[in-house]
N, C-alpha and C. Protein backbone atom coordinates (compact mmCIF):
# COMPACT_ATOMS: atom_id res chain seq x y z
N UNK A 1 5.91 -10.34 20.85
CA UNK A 1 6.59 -9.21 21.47
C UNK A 1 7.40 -8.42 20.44
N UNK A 2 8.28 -9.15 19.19
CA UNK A 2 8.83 -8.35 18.35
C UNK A 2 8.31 -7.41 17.71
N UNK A 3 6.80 -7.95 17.44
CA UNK A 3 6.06 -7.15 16.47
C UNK A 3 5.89 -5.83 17.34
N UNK A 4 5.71 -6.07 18.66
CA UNK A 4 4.92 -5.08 19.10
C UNK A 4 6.01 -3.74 19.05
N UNK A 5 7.40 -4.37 19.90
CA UNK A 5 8.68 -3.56 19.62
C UNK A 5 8.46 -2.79 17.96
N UNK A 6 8.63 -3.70 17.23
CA UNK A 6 8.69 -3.11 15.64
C UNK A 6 7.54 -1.60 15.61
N UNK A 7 6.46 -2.17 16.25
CA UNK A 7 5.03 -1.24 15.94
C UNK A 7 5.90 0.26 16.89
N UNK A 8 5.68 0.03 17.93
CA UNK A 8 6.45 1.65 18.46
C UNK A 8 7.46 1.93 17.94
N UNK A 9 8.34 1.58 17.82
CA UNK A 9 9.52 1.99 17.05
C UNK A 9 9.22 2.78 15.49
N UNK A 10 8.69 1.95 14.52
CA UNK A 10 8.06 2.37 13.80
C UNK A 10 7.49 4.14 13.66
N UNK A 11 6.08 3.96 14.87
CA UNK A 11 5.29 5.10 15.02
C UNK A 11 5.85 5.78 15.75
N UNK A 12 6.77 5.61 16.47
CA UNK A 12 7.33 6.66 17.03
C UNK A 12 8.63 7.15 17.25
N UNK A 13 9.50 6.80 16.25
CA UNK A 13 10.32 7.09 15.70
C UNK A 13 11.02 6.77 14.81
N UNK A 14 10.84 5.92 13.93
CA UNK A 14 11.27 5.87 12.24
C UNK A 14 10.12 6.52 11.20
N UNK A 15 8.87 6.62 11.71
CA UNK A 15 8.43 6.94 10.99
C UNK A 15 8.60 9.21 10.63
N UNK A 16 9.35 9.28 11.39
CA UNK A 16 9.92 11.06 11.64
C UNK A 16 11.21 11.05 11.29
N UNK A 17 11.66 10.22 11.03
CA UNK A 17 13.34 10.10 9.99
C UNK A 17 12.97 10.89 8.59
N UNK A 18 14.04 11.31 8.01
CA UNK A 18 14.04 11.75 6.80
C UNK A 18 13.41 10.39 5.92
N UNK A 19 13.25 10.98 5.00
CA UNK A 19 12.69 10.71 3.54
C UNK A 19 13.92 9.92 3.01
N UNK A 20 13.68 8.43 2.34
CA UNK A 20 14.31 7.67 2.09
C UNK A 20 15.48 8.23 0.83
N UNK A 21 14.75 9.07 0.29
CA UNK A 21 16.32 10.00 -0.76
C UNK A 21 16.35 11.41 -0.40
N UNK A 22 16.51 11.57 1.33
CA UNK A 22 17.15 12.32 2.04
C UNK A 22 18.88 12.14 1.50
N UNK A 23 19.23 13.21 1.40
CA UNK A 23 21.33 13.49 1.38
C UNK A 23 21.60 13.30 2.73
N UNK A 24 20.36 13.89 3.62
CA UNK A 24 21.15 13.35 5.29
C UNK A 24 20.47 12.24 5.53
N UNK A 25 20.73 11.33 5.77
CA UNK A 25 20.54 10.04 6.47
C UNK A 25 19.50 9.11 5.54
N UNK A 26 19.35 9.83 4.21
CA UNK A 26 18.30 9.20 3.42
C UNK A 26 18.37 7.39 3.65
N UNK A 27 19.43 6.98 3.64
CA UNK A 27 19.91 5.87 3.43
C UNK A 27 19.55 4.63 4.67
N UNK A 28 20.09 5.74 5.22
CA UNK A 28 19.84 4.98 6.96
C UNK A 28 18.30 4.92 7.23
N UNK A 29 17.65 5.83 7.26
CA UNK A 29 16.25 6.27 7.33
C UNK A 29 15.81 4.66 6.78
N UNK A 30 15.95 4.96 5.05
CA UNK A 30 15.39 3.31 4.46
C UNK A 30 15.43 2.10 5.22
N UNK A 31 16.65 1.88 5.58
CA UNK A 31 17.42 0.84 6.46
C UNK A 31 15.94 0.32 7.45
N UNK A 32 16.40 1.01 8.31
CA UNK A 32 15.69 1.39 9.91
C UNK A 32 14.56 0.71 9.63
N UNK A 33 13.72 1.96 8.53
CA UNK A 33 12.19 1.02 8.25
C UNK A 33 11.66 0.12 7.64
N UNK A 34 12.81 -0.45 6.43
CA UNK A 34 12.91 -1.66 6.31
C UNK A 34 13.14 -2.61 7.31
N UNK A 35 13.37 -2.25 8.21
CA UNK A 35 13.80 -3.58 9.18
C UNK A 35 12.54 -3.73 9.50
N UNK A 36 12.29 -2.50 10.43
CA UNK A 36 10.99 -2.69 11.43
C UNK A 36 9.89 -2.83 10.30
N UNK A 37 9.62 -2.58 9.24
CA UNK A 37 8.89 -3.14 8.46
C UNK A 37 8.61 -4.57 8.18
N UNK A 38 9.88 -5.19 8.34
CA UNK A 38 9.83 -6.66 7.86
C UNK A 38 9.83 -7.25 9.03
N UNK A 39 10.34 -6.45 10.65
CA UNK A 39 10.12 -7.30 11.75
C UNK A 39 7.87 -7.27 11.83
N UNK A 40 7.59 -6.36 12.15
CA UNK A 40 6.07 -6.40 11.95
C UNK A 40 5.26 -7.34 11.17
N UNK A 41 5.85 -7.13 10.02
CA UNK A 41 4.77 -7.72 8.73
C UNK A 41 5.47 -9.26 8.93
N UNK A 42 6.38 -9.42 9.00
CA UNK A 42 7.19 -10.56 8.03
C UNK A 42 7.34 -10.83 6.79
N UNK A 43 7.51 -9.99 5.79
CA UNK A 43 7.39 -10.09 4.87
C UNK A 43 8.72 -10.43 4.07
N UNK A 44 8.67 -11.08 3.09
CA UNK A 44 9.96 -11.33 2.56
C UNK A 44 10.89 -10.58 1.40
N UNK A 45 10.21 -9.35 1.20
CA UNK A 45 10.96 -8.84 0.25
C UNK A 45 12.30 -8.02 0.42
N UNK A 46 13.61 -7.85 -0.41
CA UNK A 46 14.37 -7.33 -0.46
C UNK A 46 14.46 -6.14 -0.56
N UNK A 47 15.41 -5.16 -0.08
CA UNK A 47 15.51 -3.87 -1.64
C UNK A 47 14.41 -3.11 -0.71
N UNK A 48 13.43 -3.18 0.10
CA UNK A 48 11.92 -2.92 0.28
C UNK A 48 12.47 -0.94 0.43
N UNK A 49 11.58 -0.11 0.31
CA UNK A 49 11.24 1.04 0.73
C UNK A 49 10.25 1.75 1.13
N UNK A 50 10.03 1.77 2.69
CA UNK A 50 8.97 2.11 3.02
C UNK A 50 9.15 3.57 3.45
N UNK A 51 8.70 4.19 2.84
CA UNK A 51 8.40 6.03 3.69
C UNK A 51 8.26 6.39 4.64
N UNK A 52 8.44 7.73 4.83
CA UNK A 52 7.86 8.41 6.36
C UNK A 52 6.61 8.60 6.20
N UNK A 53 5.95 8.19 7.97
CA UNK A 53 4.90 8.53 7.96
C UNK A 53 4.14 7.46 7.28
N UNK A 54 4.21 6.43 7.04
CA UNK A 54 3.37 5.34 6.30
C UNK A 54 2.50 4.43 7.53
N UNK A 55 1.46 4.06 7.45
CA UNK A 55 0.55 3.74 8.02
C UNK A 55 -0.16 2.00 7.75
N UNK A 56 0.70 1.27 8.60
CA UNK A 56 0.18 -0.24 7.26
C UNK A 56 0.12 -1.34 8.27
N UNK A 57 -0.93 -2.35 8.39
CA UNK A 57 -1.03 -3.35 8.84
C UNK A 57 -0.20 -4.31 8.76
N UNK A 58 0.27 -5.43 10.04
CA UNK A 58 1.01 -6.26 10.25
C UNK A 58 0.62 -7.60 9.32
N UNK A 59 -0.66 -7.54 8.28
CA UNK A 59 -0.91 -8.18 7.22
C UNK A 59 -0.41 -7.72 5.96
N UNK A 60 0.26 -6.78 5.55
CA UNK A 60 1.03 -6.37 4.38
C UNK A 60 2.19 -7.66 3.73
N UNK A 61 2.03 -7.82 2.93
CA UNK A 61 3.20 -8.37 2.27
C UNK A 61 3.76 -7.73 1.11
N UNK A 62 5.06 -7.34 1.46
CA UNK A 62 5.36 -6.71 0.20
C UNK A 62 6.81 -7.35 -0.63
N UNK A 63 6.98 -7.42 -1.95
CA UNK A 63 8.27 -8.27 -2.45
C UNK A 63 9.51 -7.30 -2.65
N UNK A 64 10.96 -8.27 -3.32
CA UNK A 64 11.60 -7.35 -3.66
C UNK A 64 11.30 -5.54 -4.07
N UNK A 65 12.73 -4.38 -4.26
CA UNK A 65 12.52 -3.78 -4.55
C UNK A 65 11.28 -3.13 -5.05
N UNK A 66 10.45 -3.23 -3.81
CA UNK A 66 9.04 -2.31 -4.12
C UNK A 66 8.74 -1.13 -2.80
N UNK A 67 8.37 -0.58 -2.72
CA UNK A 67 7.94 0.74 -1.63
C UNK A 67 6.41 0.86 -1.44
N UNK A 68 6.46 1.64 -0.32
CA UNK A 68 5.08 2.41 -0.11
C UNK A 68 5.60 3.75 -0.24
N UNK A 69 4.89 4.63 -0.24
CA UNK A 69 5.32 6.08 -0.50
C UNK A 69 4.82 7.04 0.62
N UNK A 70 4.78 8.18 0.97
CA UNK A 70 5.10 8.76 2.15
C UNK A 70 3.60 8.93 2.49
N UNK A 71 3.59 8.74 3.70
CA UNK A 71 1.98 9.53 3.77
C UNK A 71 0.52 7.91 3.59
N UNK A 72 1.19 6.82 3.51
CA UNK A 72 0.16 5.82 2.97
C UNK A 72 -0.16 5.19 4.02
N UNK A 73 -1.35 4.77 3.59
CA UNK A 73 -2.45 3.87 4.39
C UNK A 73 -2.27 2.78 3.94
N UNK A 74 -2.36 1.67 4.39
CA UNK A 74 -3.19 -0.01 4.10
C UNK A 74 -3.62 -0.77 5.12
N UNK A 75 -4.74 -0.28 5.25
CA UNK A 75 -5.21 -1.16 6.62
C UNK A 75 -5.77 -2.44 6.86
N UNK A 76 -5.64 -3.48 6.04
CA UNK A 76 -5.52 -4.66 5.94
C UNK A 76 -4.86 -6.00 5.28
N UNK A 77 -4.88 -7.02 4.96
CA UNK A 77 -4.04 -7.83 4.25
C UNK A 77 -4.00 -7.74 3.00
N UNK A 78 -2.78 -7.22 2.49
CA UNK A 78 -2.08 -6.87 0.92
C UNK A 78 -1.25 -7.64 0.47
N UNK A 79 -1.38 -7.56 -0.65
CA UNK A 79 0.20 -8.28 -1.11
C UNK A 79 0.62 -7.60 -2.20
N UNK A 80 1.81 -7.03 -2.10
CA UNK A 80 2.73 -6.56 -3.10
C UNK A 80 3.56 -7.02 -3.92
N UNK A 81 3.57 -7.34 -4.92
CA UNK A 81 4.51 -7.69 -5.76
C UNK A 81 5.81 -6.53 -5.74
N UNK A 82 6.84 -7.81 -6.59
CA UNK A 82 7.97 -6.93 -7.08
C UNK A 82 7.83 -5.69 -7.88
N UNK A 83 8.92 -4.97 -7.44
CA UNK A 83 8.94 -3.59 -8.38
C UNK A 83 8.09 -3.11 -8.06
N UNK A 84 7.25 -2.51 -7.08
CA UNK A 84 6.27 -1.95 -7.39
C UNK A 84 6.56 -0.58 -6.85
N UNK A 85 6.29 0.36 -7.54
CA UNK A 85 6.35 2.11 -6.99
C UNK A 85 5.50 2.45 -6.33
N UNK A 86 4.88 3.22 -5.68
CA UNK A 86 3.54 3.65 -5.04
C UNK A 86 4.11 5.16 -4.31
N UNK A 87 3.14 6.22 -4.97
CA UNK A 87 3.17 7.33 -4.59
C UNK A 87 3.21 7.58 -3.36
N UNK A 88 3.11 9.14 -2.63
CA UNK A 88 2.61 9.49 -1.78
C UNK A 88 1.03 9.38 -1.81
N UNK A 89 0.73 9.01 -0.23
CA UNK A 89 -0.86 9.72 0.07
C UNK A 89 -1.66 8.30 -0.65
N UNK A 90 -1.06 6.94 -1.00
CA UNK A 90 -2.06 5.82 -1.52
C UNK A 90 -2.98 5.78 -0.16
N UNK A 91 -4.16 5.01 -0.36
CA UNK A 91 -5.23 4.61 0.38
C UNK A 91 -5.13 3.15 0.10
N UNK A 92 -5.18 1.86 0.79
CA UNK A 92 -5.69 0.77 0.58
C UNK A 92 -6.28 0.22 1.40
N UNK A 93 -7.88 0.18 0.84
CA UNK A 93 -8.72 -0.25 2.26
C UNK A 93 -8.75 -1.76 1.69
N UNK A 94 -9.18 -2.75 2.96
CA UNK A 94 -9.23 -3.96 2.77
C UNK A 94 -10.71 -4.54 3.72
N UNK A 95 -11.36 -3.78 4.24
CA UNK A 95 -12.70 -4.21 4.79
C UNK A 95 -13.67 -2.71 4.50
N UNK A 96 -14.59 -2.65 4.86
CA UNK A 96 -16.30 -1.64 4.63
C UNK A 96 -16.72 -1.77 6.00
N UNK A 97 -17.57 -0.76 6.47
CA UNK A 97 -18.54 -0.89 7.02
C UNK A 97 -20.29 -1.64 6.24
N UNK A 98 -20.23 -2.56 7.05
CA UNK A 98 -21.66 -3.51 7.16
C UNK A 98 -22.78 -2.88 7.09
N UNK A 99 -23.60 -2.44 5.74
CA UNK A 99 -24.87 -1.85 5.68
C UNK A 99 -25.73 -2.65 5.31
N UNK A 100 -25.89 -3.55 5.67
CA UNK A 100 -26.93 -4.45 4.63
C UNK A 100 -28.71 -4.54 6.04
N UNK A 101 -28.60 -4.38 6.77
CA UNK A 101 -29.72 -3.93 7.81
C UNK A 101 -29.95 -2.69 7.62
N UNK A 102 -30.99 -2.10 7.28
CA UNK A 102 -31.75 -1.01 7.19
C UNK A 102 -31.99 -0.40 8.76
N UNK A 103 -32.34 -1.53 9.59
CA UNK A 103 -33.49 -1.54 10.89
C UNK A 103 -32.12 -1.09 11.89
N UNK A 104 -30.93 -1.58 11.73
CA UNK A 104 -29.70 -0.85 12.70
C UNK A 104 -28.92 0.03 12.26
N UNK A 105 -28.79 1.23 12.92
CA UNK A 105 -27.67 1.85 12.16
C UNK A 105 -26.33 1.48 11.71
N UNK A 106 -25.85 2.10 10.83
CA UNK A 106 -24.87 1.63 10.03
C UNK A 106 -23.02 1.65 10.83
N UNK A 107 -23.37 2.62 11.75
CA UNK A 107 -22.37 2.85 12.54
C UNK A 107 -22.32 1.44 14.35
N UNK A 108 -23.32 0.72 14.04
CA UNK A 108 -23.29 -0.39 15.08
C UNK A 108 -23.45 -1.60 14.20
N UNK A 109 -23.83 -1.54 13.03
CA UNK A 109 -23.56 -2.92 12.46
C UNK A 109 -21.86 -3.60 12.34
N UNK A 110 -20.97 -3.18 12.43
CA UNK A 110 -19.65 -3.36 12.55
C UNK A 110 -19.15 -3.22 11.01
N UNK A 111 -18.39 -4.26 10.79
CA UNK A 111 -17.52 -4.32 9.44
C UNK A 111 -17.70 -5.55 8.71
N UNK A 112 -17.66 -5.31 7.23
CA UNK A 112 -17.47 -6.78 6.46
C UNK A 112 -16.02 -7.18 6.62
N UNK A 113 -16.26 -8.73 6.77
CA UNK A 113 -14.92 -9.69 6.70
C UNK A 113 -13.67 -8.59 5.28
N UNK A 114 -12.57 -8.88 5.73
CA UNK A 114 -11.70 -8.04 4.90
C UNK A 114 -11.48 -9.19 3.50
N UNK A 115 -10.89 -7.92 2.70
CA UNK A 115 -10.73 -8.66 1.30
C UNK A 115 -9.75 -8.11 1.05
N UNK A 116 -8.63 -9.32 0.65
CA UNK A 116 -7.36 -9.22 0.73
C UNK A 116 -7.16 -8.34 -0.99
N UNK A 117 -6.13 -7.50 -0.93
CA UNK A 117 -5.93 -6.84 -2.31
C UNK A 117 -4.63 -7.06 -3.08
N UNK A 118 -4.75 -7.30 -4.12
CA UNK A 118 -3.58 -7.85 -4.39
C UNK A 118 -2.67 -7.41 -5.56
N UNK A 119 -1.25 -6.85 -5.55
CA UNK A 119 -0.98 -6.06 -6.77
C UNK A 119 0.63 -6.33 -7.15
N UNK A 120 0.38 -6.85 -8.74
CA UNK A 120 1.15 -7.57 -9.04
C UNK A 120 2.85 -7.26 -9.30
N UNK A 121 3.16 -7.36 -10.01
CA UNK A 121 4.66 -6.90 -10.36
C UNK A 121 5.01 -5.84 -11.62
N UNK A 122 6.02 -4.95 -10.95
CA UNK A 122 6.31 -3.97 -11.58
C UNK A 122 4.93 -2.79 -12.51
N UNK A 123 4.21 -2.77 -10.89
CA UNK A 123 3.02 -1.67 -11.00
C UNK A 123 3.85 -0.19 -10.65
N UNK A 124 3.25 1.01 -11.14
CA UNK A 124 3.44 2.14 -10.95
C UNK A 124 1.78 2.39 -10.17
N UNK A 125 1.88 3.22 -8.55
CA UNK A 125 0.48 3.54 -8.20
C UNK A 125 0.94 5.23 -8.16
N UNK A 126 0.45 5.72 -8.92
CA UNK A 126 0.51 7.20 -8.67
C UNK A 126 0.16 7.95 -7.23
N UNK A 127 0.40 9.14 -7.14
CA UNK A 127 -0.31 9.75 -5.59
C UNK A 127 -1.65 9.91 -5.85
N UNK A 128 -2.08 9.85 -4.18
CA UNK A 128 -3.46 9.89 -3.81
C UNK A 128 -4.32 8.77 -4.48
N UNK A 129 -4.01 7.77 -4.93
CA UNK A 129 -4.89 6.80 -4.99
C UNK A 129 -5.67 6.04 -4.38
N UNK A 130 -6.54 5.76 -4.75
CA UNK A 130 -7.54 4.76 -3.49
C UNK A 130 -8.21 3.49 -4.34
N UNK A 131 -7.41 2.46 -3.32
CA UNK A 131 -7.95 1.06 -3.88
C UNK A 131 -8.67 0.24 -2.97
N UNK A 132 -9.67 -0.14 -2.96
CA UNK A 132 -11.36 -0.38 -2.58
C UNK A 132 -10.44 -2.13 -2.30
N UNK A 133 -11.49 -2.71 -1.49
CA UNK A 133 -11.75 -3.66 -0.76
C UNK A 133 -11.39 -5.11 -2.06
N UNK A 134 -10.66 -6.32 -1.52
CA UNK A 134 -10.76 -7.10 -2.75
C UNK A 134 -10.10 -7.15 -4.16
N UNK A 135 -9.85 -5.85 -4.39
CA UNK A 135 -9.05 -5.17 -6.05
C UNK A 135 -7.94 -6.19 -6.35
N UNK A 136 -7.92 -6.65 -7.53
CA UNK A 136 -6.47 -7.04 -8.26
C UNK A 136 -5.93 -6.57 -9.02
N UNK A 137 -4.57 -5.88 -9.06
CA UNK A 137 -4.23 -5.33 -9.90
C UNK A 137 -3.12 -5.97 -10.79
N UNK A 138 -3.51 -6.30 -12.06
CA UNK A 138 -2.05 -7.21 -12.30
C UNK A 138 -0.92 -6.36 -13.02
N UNK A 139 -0.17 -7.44 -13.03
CA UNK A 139 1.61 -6.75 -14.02
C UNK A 139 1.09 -5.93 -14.27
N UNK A 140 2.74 -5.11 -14.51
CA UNK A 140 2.70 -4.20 -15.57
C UNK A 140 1.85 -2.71 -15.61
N UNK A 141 0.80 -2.89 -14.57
CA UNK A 141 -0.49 -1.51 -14.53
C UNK A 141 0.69 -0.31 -13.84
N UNK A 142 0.07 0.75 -14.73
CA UNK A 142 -0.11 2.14 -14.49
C UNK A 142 -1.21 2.75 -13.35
N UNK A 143 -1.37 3.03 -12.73
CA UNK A 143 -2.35 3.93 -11.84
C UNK A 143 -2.29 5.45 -12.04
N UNK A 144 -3.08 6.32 -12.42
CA UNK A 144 -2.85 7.41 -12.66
C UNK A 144 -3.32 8.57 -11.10
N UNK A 145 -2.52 9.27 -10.94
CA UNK A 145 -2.48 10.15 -9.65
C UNK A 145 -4.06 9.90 -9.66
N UNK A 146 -4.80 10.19 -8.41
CA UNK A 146 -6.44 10.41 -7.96
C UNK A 146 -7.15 9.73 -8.48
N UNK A 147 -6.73 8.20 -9.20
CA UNK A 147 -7.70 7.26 -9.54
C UNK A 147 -8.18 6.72 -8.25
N UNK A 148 -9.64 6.06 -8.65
CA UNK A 148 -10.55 5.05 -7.28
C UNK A 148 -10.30 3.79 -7.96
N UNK A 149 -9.30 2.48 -7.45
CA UNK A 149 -9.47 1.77 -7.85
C UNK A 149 -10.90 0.78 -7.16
N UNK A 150 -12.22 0.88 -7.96
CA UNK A 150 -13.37 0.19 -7.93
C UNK A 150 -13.47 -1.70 -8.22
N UNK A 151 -12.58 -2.28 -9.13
CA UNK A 151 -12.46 -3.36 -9.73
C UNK A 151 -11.29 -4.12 -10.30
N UNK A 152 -11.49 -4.93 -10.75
CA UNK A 152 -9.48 -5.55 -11.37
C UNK A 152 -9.39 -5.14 -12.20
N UNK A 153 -7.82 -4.82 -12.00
CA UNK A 153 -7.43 -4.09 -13.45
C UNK A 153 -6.47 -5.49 -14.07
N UNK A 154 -6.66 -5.13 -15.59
CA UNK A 154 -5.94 -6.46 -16.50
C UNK A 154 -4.90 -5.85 -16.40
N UNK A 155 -3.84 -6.83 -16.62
CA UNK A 155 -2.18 -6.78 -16.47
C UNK A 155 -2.09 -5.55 -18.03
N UNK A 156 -1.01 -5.47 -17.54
CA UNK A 156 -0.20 -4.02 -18.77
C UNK A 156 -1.14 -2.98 -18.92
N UNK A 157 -1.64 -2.63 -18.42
CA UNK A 157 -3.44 -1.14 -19.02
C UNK A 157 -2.53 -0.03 -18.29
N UNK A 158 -3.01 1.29 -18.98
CA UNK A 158 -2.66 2.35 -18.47
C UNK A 158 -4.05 2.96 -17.51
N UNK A 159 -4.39 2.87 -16.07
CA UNK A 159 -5.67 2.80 -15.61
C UNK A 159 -5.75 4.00 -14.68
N UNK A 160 -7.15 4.98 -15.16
CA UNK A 160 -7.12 6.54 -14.46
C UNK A 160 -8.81 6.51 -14.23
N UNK A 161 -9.01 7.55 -13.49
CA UNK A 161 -9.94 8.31 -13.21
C UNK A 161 -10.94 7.53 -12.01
N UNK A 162 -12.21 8.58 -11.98
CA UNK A 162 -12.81 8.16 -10.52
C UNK A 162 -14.39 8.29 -11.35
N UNK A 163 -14.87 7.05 -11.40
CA UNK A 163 -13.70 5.33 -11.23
C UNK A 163 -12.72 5.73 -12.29
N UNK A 164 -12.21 4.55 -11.83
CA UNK A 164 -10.82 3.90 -12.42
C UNK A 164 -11.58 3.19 -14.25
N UNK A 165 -10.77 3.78 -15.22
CA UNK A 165 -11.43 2.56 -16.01
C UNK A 165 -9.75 3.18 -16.82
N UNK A 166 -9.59 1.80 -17.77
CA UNK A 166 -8.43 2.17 -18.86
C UNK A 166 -8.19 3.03 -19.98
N UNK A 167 -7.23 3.35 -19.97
CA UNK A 167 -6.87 4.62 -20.74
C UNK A 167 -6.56 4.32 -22.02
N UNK A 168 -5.02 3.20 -21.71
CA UNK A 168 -4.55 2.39 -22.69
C UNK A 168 -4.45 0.99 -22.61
N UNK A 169 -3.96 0.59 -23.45
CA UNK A 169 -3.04 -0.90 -23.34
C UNK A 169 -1.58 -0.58 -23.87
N UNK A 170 -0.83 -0.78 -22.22
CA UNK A 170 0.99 -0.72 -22.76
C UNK A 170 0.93 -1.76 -23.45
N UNK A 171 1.01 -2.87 -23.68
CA UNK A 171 1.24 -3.96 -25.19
C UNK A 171 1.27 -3.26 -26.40
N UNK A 172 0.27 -2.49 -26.47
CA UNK A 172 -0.43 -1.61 -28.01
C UNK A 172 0.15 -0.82 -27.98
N UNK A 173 1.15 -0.34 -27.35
CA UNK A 173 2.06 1.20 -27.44
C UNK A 173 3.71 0.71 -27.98
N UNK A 174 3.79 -0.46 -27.76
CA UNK A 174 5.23 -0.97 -28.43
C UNK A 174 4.79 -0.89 -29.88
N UNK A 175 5.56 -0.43 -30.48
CA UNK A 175 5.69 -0.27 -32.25
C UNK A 175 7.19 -0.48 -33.07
């Protein structure tokens, strides 16, 4: 029953609060949807900041001081590490539609089993990103605005484009 409380509350009215670094009520706003965030999910993180308008399954886990950003999707089981930033407008899918029958259409075969995505600590996800079914992203990653994340990304990489492949290695940039 809590969850369900949390879920309306949520969609229908925290998620139309100001913007968490609103001057009016920015503060409170955070509050609010941190709660009902952590009543839904259960999740254990501190510090959390979830946006207006964010869109996320009661399988989310997210840690300390990390956010979703305004405007985001995750429609299946995640896990967030600490620190993590995440733009406006992310995508995180966690299941596909089932094409592997030719002989039924693709719109009655249903869905593949979900694949949990998982992203590590003190990631930056730029806006409009989209991360595909399964993905690991470890420490330390960069996401660059309008990347497809397709595959795992190695811990510390600076990781862009559609697809997604690496740009840099933050390790190799300390001098």
């Amino acid at each position: 029953m809590k969850k369900f409380i949390a879920f309306i509350f949520h969609n229908y009215f925290a998620t139309y609060l100001p913007s968490s670094d609103s001057k009016i009520m920015g503060h409170i706003s955070k509050k609010i949807r941190g709660f009902l965030f952590k009543m839904y999910t259960q999740s254990d993180g501190n510090n959390i900041n979830i946006q207006r308008k964010t869109i996320y399954s009661s399988k989310v886990n997210i840690g300390s001081n990390s956010g979703i950003g305004i405007g985001c999707i995750i429609t299946g089981p995640t896990i967030i590490g600490n620190n993590v930033m995440m733009g406006p407008d992310v995508l995180i899918y966690t299941t596909n539609h089932e094409t592997s029958d030719v002989n039924i259409p693709m719109c009655e075969q249903g869905f593949k089993t979900a694949k949990v995505v998982k992203i590590g600590n003190d990631v930056w996800i730029g806006a409009r990103v989209i991360i595909l079914p399964g993905v690991t992203i470890g420490d330390g990653v960069i996401i660059g605005s309008g990347t497809v994340v397709t595959k795992d990304v190695s811990p510390y990489v600076v990781f862009a484009g559609n697809p997604g492949r690496v740009v840099k290695n933050r390790k190799q940039l300390r001098s």
